[in-house]
Tab-separated table of C-alpha atoms in Angstrom:
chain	number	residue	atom	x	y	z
A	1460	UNK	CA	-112.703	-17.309	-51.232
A	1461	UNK	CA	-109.051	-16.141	-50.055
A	1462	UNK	CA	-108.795	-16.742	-46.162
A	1463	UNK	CA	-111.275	-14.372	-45.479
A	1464	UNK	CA	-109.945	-11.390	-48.068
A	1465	UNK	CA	-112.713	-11.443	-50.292
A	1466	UNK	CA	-115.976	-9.444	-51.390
A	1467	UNK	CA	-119.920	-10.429	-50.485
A	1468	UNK	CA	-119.758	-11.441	-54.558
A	1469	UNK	CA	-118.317	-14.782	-53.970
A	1470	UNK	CA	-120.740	-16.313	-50.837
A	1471	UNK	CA	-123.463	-17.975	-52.824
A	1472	UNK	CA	-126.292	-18.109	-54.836
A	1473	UNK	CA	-128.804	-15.260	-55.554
A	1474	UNK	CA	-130.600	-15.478	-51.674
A	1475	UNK	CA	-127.500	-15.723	-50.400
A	1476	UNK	CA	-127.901	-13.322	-47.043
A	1477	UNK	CA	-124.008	-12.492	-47.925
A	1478	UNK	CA	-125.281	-10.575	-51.054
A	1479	UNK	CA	-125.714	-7.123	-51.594
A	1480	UNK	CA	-129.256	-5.377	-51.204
A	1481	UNK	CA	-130.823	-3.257	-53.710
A	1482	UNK	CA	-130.063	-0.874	-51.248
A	1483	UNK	CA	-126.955	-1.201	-50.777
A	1484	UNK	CA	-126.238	-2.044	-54.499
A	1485	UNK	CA	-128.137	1.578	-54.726
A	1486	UNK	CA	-125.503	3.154	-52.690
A	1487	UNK	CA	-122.675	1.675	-54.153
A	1488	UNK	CA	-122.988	2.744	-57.320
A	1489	UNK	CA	-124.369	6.411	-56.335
A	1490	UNK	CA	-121.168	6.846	-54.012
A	1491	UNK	CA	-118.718	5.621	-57.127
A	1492	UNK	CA	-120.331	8.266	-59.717
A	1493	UNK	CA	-121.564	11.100	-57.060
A	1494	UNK	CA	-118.232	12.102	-55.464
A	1495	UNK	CA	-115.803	15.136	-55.983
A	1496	UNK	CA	-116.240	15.529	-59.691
A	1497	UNK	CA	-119.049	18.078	-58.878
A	1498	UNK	CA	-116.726	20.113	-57.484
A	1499	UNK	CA	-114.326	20.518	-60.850
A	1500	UNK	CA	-117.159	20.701	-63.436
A	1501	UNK	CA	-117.665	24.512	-62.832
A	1502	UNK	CA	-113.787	25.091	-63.144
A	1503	UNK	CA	-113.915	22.868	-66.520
A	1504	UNK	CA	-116.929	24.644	-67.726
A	1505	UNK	CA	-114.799	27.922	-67.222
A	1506	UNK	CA	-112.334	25.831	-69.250
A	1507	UNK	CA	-114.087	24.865	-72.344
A	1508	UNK	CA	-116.946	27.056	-71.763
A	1509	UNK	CA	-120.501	27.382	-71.580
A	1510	UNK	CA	-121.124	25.427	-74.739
A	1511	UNK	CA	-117.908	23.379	-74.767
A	1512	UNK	CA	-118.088	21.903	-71.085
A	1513	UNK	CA	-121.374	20.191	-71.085
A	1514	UNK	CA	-120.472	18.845	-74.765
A	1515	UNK	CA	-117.818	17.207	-73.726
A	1516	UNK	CA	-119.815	15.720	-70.589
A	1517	UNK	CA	-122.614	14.491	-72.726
A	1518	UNK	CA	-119.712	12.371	-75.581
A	1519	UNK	CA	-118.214	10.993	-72.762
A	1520	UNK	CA	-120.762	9.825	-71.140
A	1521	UNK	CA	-122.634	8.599	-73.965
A	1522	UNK	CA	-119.520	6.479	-73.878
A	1523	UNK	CA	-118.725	5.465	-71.059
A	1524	UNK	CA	-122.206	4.455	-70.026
A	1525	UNK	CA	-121.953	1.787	-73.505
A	1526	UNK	CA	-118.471	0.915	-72.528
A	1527	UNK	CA	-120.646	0.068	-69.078
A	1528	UNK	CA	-123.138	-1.874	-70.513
A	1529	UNK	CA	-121.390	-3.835	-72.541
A	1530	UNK	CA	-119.011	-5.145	-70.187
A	1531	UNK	CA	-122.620	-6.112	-68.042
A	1532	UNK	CA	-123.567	-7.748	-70.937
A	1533	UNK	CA	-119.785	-9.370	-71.732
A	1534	UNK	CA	-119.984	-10.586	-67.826
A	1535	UNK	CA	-124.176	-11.980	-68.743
A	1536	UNK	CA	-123.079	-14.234	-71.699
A	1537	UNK	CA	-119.782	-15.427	-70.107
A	1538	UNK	CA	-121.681	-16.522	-66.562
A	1539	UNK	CA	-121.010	-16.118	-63.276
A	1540	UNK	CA	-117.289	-15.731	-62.021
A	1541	UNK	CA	-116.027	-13.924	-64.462
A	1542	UNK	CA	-114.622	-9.996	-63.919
A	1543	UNK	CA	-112.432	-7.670	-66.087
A	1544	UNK	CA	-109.864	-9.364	-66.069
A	1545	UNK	CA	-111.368	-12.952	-67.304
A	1546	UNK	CA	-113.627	-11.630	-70.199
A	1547	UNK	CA	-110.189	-10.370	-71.551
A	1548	UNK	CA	-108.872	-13.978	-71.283
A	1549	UNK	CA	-111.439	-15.137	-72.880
A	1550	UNK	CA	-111.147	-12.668	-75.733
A	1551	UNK	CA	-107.772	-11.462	-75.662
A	1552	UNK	CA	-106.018	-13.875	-74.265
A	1553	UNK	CA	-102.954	-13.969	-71.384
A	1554	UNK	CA	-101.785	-10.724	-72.620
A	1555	UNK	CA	-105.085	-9.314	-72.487
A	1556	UNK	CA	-105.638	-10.090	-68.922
A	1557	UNK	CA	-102.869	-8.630	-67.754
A	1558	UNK	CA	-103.181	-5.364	-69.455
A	1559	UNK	CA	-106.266	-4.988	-68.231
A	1560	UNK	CA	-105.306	-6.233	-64.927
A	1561	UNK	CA	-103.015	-3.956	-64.380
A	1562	UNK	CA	-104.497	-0.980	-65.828
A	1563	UNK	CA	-107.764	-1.203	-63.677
A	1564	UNK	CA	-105.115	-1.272	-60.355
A	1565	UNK	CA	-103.704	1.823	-62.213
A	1566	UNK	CA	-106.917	3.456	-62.888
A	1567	UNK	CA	-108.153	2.970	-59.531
A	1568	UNK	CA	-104.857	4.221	-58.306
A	1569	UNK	CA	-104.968	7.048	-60.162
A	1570	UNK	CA	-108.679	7.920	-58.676
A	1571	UNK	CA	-107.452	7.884	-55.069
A	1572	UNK	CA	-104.448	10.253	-55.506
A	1573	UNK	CA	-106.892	12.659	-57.180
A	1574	UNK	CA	-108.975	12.373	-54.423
A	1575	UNK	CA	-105.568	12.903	-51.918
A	1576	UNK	CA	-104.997	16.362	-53.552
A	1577	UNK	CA	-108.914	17.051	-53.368
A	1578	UNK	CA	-108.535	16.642	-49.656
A	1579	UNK	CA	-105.908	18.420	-49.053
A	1580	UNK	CA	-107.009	21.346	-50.817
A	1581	UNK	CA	-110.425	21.259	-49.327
A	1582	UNK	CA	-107.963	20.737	-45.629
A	1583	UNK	CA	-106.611	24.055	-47.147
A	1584	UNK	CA	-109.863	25.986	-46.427
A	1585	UNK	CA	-110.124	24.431	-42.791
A	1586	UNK	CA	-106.335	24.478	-41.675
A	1587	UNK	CA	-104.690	26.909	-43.583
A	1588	UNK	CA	-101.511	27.121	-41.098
A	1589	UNK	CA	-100.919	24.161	-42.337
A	1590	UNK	CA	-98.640	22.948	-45.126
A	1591	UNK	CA	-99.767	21.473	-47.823
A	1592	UNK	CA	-97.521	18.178	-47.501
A	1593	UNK	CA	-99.053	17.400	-43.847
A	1594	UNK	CA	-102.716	18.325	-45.436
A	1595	UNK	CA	-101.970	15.851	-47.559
A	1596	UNK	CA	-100.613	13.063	-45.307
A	1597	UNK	CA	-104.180	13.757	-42.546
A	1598	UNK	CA	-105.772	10.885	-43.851
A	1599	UNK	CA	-103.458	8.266	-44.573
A	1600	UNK	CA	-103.745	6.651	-41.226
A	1601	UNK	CA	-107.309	6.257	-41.263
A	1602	UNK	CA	-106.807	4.559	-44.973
A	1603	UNK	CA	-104.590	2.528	-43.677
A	1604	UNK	CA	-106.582	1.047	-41.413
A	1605	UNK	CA	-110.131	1.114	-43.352
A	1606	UNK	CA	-107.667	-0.871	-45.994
A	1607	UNK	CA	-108.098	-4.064	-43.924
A	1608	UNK	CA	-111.298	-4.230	-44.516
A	1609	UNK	CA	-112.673	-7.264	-45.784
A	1610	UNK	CA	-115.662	-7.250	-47.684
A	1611	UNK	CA	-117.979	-5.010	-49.465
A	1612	UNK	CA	-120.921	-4.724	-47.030
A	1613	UNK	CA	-118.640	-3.511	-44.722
A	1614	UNK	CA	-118.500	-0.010	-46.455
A	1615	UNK	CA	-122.355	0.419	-46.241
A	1616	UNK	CA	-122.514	3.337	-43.751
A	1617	UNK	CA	-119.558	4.709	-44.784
A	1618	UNK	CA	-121.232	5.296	-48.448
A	1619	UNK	CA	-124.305	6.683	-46.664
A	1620	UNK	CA	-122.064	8.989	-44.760
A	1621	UNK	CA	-120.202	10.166	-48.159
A	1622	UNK	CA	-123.771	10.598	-49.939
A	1623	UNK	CA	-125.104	12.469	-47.528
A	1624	UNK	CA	-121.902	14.632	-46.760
A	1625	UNK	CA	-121.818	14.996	-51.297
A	1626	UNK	CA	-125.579	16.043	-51.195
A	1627	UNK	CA	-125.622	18.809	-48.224
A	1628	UNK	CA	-122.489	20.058	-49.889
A	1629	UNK	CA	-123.756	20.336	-53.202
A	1630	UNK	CA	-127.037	21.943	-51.940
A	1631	UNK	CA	-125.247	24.151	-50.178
A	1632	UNK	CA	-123.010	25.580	-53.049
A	1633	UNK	CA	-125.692	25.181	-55.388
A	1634	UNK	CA	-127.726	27.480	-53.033
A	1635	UNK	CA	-124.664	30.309	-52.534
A	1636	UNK	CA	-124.804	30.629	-56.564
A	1637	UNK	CA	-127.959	31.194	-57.089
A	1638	UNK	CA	-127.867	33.755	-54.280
A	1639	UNK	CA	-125.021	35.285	-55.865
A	1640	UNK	CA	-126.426	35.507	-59.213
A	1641	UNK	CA	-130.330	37.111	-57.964
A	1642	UNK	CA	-127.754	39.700	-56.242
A	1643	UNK	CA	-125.216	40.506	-58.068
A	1644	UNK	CA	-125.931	39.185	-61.349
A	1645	UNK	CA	-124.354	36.789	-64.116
A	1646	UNK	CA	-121.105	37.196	-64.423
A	1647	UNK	CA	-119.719	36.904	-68.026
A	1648	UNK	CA	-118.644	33.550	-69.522
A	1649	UNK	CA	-117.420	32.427	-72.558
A	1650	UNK	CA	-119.249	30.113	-74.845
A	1651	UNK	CA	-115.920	28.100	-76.342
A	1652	UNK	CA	-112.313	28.108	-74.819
A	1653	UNK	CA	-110.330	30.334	-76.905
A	1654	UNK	CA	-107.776	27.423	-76.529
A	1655	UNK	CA	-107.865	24.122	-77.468
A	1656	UNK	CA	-105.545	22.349	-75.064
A	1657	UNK	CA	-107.973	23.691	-72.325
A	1658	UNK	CA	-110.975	22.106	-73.722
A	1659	UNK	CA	-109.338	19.067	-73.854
A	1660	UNK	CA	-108.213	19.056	-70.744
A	1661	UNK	CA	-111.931	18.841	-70.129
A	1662	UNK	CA	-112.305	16.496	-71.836
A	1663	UNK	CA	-109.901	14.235	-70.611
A	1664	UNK	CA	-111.015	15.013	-66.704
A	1665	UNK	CA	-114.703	14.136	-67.986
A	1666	UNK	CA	-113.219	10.413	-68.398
A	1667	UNK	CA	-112.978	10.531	-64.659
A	1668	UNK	CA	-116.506	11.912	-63.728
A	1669	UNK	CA	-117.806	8.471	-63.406
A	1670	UNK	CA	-115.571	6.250	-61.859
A	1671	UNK	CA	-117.101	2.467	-61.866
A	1672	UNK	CA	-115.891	0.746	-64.447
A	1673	UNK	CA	-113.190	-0.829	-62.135
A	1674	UNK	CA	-115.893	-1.397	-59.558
A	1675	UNK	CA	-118.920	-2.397	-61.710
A	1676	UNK	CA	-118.513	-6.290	-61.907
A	1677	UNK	CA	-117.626	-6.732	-58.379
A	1678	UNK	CA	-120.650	-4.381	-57.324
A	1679	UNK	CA	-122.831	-6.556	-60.535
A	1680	UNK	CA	-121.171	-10.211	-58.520
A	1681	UNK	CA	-122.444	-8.824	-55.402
A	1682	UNK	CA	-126.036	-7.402	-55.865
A	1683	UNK	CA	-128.557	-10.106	-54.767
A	1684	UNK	CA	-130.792	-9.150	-57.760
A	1685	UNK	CA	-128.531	-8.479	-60.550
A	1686	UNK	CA	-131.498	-8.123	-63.280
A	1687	UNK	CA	-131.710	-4.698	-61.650
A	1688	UNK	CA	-128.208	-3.142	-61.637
A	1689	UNK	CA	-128.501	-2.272	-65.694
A	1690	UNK	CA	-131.227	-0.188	-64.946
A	1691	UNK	CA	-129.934	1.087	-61.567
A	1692	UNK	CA	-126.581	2.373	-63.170
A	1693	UNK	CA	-128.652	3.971	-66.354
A	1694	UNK	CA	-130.604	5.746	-63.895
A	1695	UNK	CA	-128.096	6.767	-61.163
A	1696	UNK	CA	-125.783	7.729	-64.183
A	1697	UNK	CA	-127.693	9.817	-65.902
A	1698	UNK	CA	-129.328	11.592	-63.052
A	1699	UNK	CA	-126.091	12.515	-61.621
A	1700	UNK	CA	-124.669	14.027	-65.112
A	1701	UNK	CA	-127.392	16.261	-65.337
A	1702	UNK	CA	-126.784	17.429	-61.978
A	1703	UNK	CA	-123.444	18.085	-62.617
A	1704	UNK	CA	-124.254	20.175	-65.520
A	1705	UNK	CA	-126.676	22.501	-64.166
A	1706	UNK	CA	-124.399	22.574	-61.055
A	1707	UNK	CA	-121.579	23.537	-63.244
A	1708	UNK	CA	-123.676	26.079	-65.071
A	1709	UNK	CA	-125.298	27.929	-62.410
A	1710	UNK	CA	-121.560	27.843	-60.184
A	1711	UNK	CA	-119.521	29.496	-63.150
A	1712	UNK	CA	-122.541	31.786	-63.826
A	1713	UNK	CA	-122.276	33.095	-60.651
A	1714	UNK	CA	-118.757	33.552	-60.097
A	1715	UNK	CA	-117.385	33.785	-63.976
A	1716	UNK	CA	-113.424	33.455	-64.431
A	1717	UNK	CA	-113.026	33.793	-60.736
A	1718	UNK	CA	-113.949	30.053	-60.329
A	1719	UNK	CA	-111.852	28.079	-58.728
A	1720	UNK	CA	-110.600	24.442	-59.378
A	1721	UNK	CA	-112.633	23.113	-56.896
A	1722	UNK	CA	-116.103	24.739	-56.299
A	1723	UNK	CA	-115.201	24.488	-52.150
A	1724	UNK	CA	-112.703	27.260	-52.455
A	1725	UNK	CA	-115.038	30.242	-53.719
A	1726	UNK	CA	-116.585	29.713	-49.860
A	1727	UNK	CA	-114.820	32.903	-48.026
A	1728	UNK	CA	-112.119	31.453	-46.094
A	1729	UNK	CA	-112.560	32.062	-42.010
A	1730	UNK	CA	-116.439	31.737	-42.488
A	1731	UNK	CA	-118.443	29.221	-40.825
A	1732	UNK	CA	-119.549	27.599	-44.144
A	1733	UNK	CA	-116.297	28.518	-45.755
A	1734	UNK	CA	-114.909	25.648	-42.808
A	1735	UNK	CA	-117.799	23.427	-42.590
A	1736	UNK	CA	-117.931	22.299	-46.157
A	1737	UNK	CA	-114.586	21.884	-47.088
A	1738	UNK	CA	-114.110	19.925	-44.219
A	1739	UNK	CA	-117.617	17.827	-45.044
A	1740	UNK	CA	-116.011	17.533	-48.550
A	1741	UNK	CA	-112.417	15.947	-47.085
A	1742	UNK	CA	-114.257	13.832	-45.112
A	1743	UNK	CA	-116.063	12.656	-48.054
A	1744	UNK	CA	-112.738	11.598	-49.825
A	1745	UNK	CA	-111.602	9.878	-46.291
A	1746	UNK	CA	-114.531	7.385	-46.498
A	1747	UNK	CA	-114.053	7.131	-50.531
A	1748	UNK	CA	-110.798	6.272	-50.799
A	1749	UNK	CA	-110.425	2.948	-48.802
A	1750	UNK	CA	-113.337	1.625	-51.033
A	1751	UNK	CA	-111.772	2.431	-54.347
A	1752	UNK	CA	-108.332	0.908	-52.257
A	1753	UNK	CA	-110.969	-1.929	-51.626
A	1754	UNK	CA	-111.409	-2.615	-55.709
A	1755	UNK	CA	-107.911	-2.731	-56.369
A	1756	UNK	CA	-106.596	-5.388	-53.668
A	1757	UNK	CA	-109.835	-7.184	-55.207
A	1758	UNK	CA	-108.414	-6.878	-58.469
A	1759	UNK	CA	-104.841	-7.810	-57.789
A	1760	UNK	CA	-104.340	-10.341	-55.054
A	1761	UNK	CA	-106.508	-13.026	-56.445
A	1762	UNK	CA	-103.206	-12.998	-59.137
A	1763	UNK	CA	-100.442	-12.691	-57.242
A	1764	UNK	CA	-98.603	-16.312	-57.382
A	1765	UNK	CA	-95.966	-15.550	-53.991
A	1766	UNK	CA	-98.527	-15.620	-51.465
A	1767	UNK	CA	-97.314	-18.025	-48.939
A	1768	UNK	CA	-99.395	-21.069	-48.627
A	1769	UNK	CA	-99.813	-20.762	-44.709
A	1770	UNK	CA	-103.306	-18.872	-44.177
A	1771	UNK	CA	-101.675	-16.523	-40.865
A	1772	UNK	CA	-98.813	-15.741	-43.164
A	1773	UNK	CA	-100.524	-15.093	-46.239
A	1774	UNK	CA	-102.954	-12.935	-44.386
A	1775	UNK	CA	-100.167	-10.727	-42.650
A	1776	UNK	CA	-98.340	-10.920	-46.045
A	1777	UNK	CA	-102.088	-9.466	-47.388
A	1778	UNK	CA	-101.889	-6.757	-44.875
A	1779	UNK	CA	-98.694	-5.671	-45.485
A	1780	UNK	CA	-98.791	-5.294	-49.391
A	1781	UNK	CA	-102.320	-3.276	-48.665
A	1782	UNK	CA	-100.416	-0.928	-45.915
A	1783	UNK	CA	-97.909	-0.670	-48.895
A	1784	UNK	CA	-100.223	0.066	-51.733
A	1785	UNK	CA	-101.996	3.041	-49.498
A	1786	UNK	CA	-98.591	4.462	-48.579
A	1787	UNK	CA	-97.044	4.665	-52.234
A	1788	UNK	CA	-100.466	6.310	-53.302
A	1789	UNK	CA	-99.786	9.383	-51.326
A	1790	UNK	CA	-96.485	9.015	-51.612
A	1791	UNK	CA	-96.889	9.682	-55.544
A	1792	UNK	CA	-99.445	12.204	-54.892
A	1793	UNK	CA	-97.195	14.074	-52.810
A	1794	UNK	CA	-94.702	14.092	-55.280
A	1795	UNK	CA	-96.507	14.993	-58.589
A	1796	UNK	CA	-97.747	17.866	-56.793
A	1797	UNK	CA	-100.952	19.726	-56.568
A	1798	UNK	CA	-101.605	20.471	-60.431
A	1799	UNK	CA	-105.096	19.251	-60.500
A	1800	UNK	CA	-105.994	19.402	-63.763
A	1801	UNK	CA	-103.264	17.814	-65.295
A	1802	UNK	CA	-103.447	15.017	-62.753
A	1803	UNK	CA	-107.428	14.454	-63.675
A	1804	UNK	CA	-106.931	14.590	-67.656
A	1805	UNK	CA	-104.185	12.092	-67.334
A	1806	UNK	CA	-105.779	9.519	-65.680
A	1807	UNK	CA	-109.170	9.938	-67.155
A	1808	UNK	CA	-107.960	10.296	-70.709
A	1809	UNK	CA	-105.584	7.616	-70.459
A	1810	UNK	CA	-106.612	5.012	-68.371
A	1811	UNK	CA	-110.509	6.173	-67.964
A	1812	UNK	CA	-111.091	6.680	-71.587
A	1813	UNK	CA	-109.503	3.390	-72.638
A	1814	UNK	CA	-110.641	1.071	-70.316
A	1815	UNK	CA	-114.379	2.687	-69.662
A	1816	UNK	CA	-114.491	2.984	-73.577
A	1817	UNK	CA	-112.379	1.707	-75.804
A	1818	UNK	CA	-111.330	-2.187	-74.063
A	1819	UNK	CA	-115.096	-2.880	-73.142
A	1820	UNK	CA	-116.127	-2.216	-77.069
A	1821	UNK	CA	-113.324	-5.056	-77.900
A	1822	UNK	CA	-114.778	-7.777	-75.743
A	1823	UNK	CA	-118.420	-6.949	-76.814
A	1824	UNK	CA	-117.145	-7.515	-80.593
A	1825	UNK	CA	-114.786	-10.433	-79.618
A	1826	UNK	CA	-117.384	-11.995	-76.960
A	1827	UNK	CA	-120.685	-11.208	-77.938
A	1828	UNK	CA	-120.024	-10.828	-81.694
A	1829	UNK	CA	-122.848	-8.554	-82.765
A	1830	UNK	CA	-123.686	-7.823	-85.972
A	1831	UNK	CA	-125.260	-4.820	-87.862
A	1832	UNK	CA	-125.385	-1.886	-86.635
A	1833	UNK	CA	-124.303	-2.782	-83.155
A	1834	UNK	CA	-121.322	-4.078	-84.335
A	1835	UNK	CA	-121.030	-0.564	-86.438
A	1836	UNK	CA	-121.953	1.013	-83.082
A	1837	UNK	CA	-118.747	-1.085	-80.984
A	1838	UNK	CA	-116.278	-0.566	-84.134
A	1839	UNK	CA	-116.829	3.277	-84.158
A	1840	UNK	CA	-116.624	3.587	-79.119
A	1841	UNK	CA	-113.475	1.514	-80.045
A	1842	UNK	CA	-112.128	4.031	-82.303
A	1843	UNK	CA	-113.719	7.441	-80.013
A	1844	UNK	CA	-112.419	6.339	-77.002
A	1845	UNK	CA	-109.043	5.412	-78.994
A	1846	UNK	CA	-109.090	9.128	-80.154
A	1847	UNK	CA	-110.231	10.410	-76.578
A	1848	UNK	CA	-107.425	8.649	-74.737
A	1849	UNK	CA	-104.514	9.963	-77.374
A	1850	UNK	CA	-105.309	13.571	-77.185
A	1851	UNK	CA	-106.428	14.014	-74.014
A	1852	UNK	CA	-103.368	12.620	-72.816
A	1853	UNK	CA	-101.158	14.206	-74.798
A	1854	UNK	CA	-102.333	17.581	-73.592
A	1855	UNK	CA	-102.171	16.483	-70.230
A	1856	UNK	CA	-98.476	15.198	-70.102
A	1857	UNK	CA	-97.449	18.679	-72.228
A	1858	UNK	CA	-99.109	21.109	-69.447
A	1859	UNK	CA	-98.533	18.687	-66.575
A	1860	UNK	CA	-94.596	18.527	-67.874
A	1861	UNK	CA	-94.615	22.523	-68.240
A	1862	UNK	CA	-96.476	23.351	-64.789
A	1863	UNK	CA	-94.158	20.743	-62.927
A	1864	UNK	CA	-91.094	22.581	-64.346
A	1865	UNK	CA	-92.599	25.841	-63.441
A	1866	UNK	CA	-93.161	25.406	-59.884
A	1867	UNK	CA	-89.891	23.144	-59.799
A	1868	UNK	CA	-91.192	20.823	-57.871
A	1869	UNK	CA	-94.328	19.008	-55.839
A	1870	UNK	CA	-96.035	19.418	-52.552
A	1871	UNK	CA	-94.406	21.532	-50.135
């Protein structure tokens, strides 16, 4: 425990009344995975097509859900205590830590400017008059302040809140497609993209879809019963990625190439619903992003060495650096701009892929040392993910480079 800056994973044995429900643990992990990546899979399906979309959903997260498991199972052998960060000690060594340190801050990072350009496009829809840099900047104060929080419990209703607001939403939209389509009719769709660098684009912003593997051994430290959360995130996983892919299905069947990068902004704009749901949908990334701000002060101040040894002014010193970290988030956001796309298949090919895939297959091999065909099984994710990371973000810096140059500049 760190004067008080620390999650319900650290208070005590299994009973603990500190500990995380089932409940709770439930809600945790459906609020990491069920979020605003519902909104982009019809605009990736339109992508990499009708074929070509849900293909690259089901490889990744064949993936990612191993990469997943094995770092539960990494965390099992190892005992109690020990997060990303010290199963790569233990099989990578000093060096390994901190990459992986560092890159789960990143990663997580990376999540919460997406989801500062999902809410101020959804902000779009509700204030239009607006510009897009003060769309952006709505919600910073209320992250700032939500980034004092101080434990994981504490974010309870504000999941419940974000599930709910996810699951109206997506009923909703889910609703207005098939309305459109017993109306009007399918509209046509394409089975592959006729180019390449779109699909894996795709494929790349699938490595964000399910974003928990910088979360999943702090929500694994904090469940009371912690036989369950395998089972739980198998479950919750794989319900959710088959609800994105009818969602994405029916959505681009029912409004073809005019689909737009996030489902929100086919709603008419001055309608009631065309308001409502955007705005549900911002307020959804409000209550996410302090959370996912929540895993990476967990993640890096437990390792930072200049913390004073006074407990009032390491605490202050605590608050400041998190008032800091929330800041430069949107800070960046505003200034890479609103290309969406580009943003997503950069940080889920290159720091999703790798770390949900590729670094968890490592410690399984150097950790758990399997043999047979598991060990086959971790040799060839390393490899995939390897593979999914390089070309993915390839594409992504080569479209992200020409857009940026193309619009000469970011927000404005």
């Amino acid at each position: 425990k760190t004067d008080g800056y620390t999650s319900c994973s650290r208070r005590g044995p299994i009973h603990d009344p500190g500990k995380c429900s089932s409940v709770e643990t439930f809600l945790v992990i459906t609020k990491a995975c069920f979020g605003s990546a519902f909104l982009l899979v019809p605009a990736g399906f339109r992508s990499a097509g009708i074929v070509g979309g849900p293909a690259c959903i089901l490889i990744v997260y064949v993936f990612m859900l191993t990469g997943m498991l094995r770092l539960l199972r990494c965390r099992q052998v190892l005992g109690p205590g020990n997060g990303f960060a010290e199963l790569s000690t233990a099989a990578l060594g000093p060096k390994g830590r901190a990459y992986v340190l560092w890159a789960v801050v990143l990663l997580s990072f990376g999540f919460n400017c997406i989801w500062c350009v999902t809410c101020a496009n959804n902000m779009g829809m509700v204030l239009p008059g607006l510009s897009p840099t003060i769309r952006l900047w709505l919600f910073c104060p209320l992250a700032c302040l939500l980034s004092q929080v101080r434990d994981l419990r504490s974010f309870t209703i504000t999941n419940l809140i974000g599930i709910l607001l996810c699951v109206s939403t997506y009923g909703y939209l889910a609703c207005l497609a098939t309305w459109k389509i017993f109306h009007e009719g399918p509209q046509a769709m394409h089975l592959f993209s006729g180019q390449m660098g779109n699909t894996l684009l795709w494929l790349g912003s699938c490595a964000y879809m399910f974003e928990l593997i910088q979360s999943l051994l702090p929500i694994y430290e904090a469940a009371a019963d912690q036989e369950q959360v395998p089972r739980m995130l198998v479950s919750i996983t794989l319900s959710i990625a088959v609800l994105y892919t009818a969602f994405g299905l029916v959505f681009y069947c029912a409004f073809g190439e005019e689909t737009e990068i996030l489902a929100t902004l086919n709603l008419p704009m001055g309608t009631a619903a065309g308001v409502f749901f955007p705005l549900c949908f911002a307020m959804v990334g409000a209550v996410t992003t302090p959370v996912i701000f929540f895993m990476i002060f967990q993640t890096y101040e437990p390792a930072v060495a200049w913390w004073s040894g006074h407990p009032h002014i390491k605490r202050q010193q605590v608050k400041a650096v998190r008032l800091l970290v929330v800041f430069a988030a949107y800070f960046l956001t505003w200034l890479g701009g609103q290309r969406l796309q580009s943003f997503l298949a950069l940080v889920g090919g290159l720091l999703g892929a790798n770390l949900s895939i590729t670094v968890p297959a490592v410690l399984h091999l150097l950790i758990c040392q399997p043999q047979g065909f598991e060990r086959v099984w971790d040799v060839c994710t390393a490899i995939i993910g390897v593979f999914i990371m390089s070309v993915t973000t390839y594409q992504a810096v080569l479209t992200w480079t020409s857009e940026f140059n193309a619009a000469e500049g970011g927000f404005r």
